[in-house]
XYZ file of C-alpha atoms in Angstrom:
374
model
C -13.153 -28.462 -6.594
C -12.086 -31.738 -4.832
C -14.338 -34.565 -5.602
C -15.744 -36.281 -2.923
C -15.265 -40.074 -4.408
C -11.857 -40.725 -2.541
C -9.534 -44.143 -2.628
C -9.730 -45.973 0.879
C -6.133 -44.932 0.757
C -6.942 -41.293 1.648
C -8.275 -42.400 4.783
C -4.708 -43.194 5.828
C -2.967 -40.248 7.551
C 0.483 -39.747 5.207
C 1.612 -36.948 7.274
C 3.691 -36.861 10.119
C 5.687 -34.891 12.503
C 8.651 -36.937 13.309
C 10.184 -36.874 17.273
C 14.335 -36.108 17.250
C 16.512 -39.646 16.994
C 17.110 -39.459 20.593
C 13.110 -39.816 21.403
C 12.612 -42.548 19.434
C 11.408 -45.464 20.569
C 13.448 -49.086 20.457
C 14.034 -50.805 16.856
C 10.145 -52.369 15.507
C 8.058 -50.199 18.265
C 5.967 -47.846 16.978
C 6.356 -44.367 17.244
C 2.984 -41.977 17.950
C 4.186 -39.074 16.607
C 0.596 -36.750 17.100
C -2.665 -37.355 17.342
C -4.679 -36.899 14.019
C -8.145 -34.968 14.954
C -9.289 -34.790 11.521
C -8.499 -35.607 8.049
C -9.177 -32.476 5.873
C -8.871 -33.433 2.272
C -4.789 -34.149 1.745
C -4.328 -32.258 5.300
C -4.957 -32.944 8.581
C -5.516 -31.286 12.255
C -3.511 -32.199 15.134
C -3.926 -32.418 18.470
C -1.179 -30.364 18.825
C -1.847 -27.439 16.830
C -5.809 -27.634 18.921
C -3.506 -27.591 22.069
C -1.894 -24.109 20.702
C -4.933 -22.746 19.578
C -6.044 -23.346 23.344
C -3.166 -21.840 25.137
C -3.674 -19.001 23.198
C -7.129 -18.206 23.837
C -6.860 -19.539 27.659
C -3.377 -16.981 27.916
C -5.979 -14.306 26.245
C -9.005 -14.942 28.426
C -6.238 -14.254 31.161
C -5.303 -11.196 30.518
C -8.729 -9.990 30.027
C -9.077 -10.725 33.968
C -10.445 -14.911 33.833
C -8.315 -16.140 36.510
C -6.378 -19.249 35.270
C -8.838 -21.882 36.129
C -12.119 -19.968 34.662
C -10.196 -19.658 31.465
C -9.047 -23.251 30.807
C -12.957 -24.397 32.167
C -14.301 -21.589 29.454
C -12.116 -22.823 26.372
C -12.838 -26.614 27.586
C -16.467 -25.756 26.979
C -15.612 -24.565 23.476
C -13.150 -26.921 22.202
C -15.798 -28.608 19.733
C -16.202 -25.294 17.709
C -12.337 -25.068 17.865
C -11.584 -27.937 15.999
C -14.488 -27.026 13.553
C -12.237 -23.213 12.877
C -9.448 -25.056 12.467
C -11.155 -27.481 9.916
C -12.685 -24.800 8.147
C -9.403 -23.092 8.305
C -7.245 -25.882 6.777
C -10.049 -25.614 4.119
C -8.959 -22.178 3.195
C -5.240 -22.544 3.718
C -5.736 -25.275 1.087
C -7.694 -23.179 -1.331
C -5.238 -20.079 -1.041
C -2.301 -22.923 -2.283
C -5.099 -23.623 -5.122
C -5.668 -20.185 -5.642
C -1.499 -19.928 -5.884
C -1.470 -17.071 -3.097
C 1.553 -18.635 -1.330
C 4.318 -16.209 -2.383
C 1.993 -13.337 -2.439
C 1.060 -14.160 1.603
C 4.415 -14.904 2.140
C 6.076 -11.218 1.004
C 3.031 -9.787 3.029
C 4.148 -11.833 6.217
C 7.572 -10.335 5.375
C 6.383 -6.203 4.962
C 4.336 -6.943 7.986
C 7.314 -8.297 10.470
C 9.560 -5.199 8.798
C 6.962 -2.930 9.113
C 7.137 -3.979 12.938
C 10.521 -4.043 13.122
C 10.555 -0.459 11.926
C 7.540 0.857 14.503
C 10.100 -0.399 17.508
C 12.993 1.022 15.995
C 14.379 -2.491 15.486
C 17.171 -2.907 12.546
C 17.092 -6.589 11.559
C 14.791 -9.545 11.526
C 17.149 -11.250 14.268
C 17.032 -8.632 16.248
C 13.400 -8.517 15.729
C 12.575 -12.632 17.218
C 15.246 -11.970 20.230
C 12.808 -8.675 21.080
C 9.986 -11.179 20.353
C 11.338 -13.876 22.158
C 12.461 -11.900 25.856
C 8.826 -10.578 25.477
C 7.762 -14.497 25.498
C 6.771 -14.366 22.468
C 8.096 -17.325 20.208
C 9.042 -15.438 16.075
C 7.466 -18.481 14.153
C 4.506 -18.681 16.265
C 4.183 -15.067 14.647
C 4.708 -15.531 11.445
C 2.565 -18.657 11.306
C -0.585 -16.946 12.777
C 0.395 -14.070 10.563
C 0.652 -16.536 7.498
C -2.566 -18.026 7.835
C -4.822 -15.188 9.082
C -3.345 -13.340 5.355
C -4.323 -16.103 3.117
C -7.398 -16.229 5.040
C -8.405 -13.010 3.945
C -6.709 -13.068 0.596
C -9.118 -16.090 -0.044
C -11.873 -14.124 1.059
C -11.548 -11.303 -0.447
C -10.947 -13.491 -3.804
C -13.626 -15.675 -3.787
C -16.414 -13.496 -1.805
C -15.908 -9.977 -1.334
C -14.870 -9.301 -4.462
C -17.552 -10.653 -5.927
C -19.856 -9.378 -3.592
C -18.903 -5.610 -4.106
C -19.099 -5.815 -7.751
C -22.185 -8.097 -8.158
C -25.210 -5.088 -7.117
C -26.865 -3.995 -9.473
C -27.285 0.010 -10.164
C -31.116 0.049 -8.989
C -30.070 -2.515 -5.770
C -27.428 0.252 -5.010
C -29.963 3.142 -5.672
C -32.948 1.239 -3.589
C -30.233 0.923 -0.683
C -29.407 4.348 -0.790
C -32.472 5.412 -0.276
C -33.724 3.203 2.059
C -30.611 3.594 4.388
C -29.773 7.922 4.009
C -28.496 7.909 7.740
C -25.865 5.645 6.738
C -24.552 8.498 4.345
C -24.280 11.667 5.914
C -20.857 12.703 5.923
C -19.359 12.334 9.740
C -17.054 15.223 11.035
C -13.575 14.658 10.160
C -10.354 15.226 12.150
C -6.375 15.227 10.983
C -4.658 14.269 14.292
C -0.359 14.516 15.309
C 0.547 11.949 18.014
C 2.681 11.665 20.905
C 3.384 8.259 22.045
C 5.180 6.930 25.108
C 5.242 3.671 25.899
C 5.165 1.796 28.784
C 7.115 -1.314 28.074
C 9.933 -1.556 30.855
C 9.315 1.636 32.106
C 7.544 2.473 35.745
C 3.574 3.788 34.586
C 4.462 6.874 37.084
C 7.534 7.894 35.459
C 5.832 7.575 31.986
C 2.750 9.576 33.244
C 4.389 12.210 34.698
C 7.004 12.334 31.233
C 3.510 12.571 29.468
C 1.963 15.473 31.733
C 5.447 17.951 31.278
C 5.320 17.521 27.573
C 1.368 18.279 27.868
C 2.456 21.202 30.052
C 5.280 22.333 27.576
C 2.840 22.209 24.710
C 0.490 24.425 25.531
C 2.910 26.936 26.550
C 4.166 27.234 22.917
C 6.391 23.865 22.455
C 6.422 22.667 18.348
C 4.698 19.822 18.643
C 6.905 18.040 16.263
C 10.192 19.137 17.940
C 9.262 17.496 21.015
C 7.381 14.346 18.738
C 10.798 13.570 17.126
C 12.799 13.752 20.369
C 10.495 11.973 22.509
C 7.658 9.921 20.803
C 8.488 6.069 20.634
C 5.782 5.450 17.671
C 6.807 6.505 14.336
C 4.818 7.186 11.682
C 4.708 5.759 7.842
C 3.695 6.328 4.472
C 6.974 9.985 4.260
C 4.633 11.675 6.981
C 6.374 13.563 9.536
C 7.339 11.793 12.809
C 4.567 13.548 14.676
C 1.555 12.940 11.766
C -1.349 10.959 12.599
C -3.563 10.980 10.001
C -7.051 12.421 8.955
C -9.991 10.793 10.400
C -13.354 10.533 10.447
C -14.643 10.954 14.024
C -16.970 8.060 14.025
C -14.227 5.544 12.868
C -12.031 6.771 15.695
C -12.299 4.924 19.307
C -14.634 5.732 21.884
C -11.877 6.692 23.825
C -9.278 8.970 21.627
C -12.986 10.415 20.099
C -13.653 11.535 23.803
C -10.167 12.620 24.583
C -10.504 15.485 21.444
C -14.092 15.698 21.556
C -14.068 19.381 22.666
C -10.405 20.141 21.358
C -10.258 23.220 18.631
C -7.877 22.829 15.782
C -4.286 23.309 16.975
C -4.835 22.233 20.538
C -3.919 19.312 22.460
C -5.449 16.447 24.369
C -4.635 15.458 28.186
C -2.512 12.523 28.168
C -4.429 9.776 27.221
C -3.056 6.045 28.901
C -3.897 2.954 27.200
C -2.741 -0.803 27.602
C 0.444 0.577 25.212
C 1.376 3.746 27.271
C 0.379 7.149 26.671
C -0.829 9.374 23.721
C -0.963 13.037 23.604
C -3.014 13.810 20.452
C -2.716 16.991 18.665
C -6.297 18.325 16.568
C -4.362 19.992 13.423
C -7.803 20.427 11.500
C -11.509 19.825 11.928
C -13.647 19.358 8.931
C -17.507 19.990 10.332
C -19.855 17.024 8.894
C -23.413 17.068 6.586
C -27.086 16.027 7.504
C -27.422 15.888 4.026
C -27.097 12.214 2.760
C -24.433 12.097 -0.836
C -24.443 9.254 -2.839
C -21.406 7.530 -4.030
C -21.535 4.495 -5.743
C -18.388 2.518 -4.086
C -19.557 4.102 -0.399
C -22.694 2.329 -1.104
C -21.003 -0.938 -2.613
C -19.157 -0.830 0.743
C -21.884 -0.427 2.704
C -23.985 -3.374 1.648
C -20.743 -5.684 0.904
C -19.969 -4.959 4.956
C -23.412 -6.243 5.848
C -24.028 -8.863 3.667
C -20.304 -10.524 4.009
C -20.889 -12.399 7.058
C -23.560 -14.597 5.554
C -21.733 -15.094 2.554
C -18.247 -15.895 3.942
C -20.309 -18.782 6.106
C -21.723 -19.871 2.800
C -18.863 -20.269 1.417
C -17.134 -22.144 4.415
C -20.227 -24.492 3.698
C -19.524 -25.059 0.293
C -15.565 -25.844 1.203
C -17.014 -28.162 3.746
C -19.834 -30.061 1.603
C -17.354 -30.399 -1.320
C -14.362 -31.430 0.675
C -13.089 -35.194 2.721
C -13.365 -34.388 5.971
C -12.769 -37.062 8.205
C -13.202 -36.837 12.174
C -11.410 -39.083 14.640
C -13.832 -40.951 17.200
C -13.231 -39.237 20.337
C -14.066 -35.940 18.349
C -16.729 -36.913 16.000
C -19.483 -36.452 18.211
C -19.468 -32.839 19.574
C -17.497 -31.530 15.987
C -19.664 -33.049 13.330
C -22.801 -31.496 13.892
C -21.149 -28.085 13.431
C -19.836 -28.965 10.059
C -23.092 -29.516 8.697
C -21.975 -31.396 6.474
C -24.511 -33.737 4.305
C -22.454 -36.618 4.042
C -24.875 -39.088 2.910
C -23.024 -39.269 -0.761
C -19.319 -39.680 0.536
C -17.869 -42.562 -0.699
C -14.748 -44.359 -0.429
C -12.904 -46.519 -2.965
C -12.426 -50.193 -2.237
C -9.116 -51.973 -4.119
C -11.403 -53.793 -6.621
C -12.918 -50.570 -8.019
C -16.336 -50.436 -6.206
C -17.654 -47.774 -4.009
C -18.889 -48.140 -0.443
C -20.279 -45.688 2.173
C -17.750 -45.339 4.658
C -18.041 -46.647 7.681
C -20.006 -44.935 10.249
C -17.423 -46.026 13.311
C -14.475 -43.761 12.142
C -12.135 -45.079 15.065
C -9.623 -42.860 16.492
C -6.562 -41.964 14.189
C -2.871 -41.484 15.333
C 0.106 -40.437 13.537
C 1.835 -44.001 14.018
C 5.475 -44.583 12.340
C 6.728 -48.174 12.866
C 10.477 -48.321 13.306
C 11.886 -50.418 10.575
């Protein structure tokens, strides 16, 4: 765990993202590279990567119907607890490296982008980014978000979950169990076959109407399968058949494909079901009829408190990272981001060149990635 005595040379941002030759400004000017939000241990947050994290949400807000100007007001309001995720995030990027995850998230980044590739009938990783890129999407924007939301988890499920699933005690897990029956009783289950057609560059009309003849043709007789392997655009994984699903239970499915089926027998077929994606014809190859009677199962029940207690304890631990770490927020920031660290920083100290120790001061200034030109 990093101590929090620290040499007044830590307070100096060492990190910088350099601008092409061309940009650069004339010999002995300086050079602001990027404006350093916060100091996080040996890492820092930029103003750039906050202006990313922004776009994002404000492009997200978007398409959820905000129109352009209530999205940018609505992640405006929120840009304090922005720079606080991405604090707390740097905190558990860092520990992952600690933890010596880094090759471990890295092949998972890798399975993940094949395992895309491979769902869009893509052959290559090139071809992959150029599919990524006409869609406006840019391939190491991907991989990054991809990268750090892994060794997110991986540190989570390390350091808390883990821990938190194996730490109950036999008569916790019977007391639970007892108290909380309704949360056993064993749901219906359903294995489900899939048609998919997708909209993407295709008119919705033309892929409804597609959808509605191979509805039609099913329920005259069609193999589902057949007609899965010529015409669904979503293939399945794990050496199941191009037209297998899955099995199910129905209160994990969503509201919508549980309503779609709701009152389909085994070996019939749902209407065509549109989503954001396209459409879905969903095939019910077996119903397995649920129990009133509550069955106890030692991991069901480790899951079941681990899921409700995890919240609190990830947060604790964020706290922890945060108390034990150097955090250090700019001036224009410190403010509105502080206060949701809640960090006690009463104890952190920094170094002076003749050996003592001083609080630091409490007028951070602002800090900017600054590279004089030699």
């Amino acid at each position: 765990m990093k101590s929090k005595l620290v040499t007044a040379a830590l307070s100096t941002i060492v990190a910088f993202i350099f601008l092409p030759a061309a940009a650069r400004a004339q010999e002995g000017e300086p050079v602001v590279v990027d404006e350093v939000i916060a100091q996080v241990n040996d890492g820092v947050v930029t103003l750039s990567q906050l202006k990313r994290e922004m776009k994002e949400r404000v492009d997200t807000l978007k398409q959820n119907g905000m129109t352009e100007s209530q999205a940018n007001a609505e992640v405006q309001a929120h840009k304090a607890e922005m720079i606080s995720i991405l604090i707390s995030e740097q905190l558990l990027l860092q520990k992952g490296k600690e933890l010596d995850f880094t090759e471990k998230v890295e092949a998972e980044v890798n399975k993940r982008m094949l395992e895309t590739a491979k769902d869009n009938n893509i052959t290559s990783m090139d071809k992959l980014c150029e599919a990524m890129t006409q869609a406006g999407l840019n391939c190491e924007d991907v991989r990054r978000t991809l990268r750090t939301e892994i060794m997110k988890q991986a540190v989570f499920e390390n350091e808390v979950d883990s821990k938190l699933f194996y730490g109950f005690s036999s008569d916790e897990l019977h007391k639970y169990f007892d108290a909380h029956h309704d949360k056993f009783l064993k749901p219906e289950s359903v294995e489900l076959s899939e048609i998919f057609l997708s909209l993407a560059g295709k008119p919705e009309a033309d892929v409804k109407a597609r959808a509605g003849q191979l509805a039609d043709q099913l329920r005259k007789g069609a193999d589902f399968c057949t007609l899965a392997a010529a015409y669904s655009e979503r293939q399945a994984t794990n050496g199941q058949k191009a037209c297998k699903v899955g099995l199910f239970q129905t209160t994990d499915l969503r509201p919508d494909l549980a309503a779609a089926i709701k009152n389909v027998k085994a070996g019939g077929v749902s209407d065509p079901l549109k989503s954001d994606e396209g459409y879905q014809i969903l095939r019910v190859d077996k119903r397995e009829a649920g129990s009133n009677t509550p069955t106890f199962h030692e991991n069901n029940v480790r899951l079941a408190m681990s899921s409700e207690r995890s919240p609190k304890a990830h947060e604790e631990y964020l706290q922890k990272l945060r108390d034990d770490a150097f955090i250090k927020v700019a001036k224009d920031y410190n403010e509105s981001v502080q206060p949701l660290l809640k960090v006690k920083q009463d104890f952190l100290v920094e170094r002076s060149g003749d050996g003592s120790t001083r609080k630091p001061e409490k007028k951070k200034g602002k800090i900017l990635g600054i590279f004089p030109r030699p």
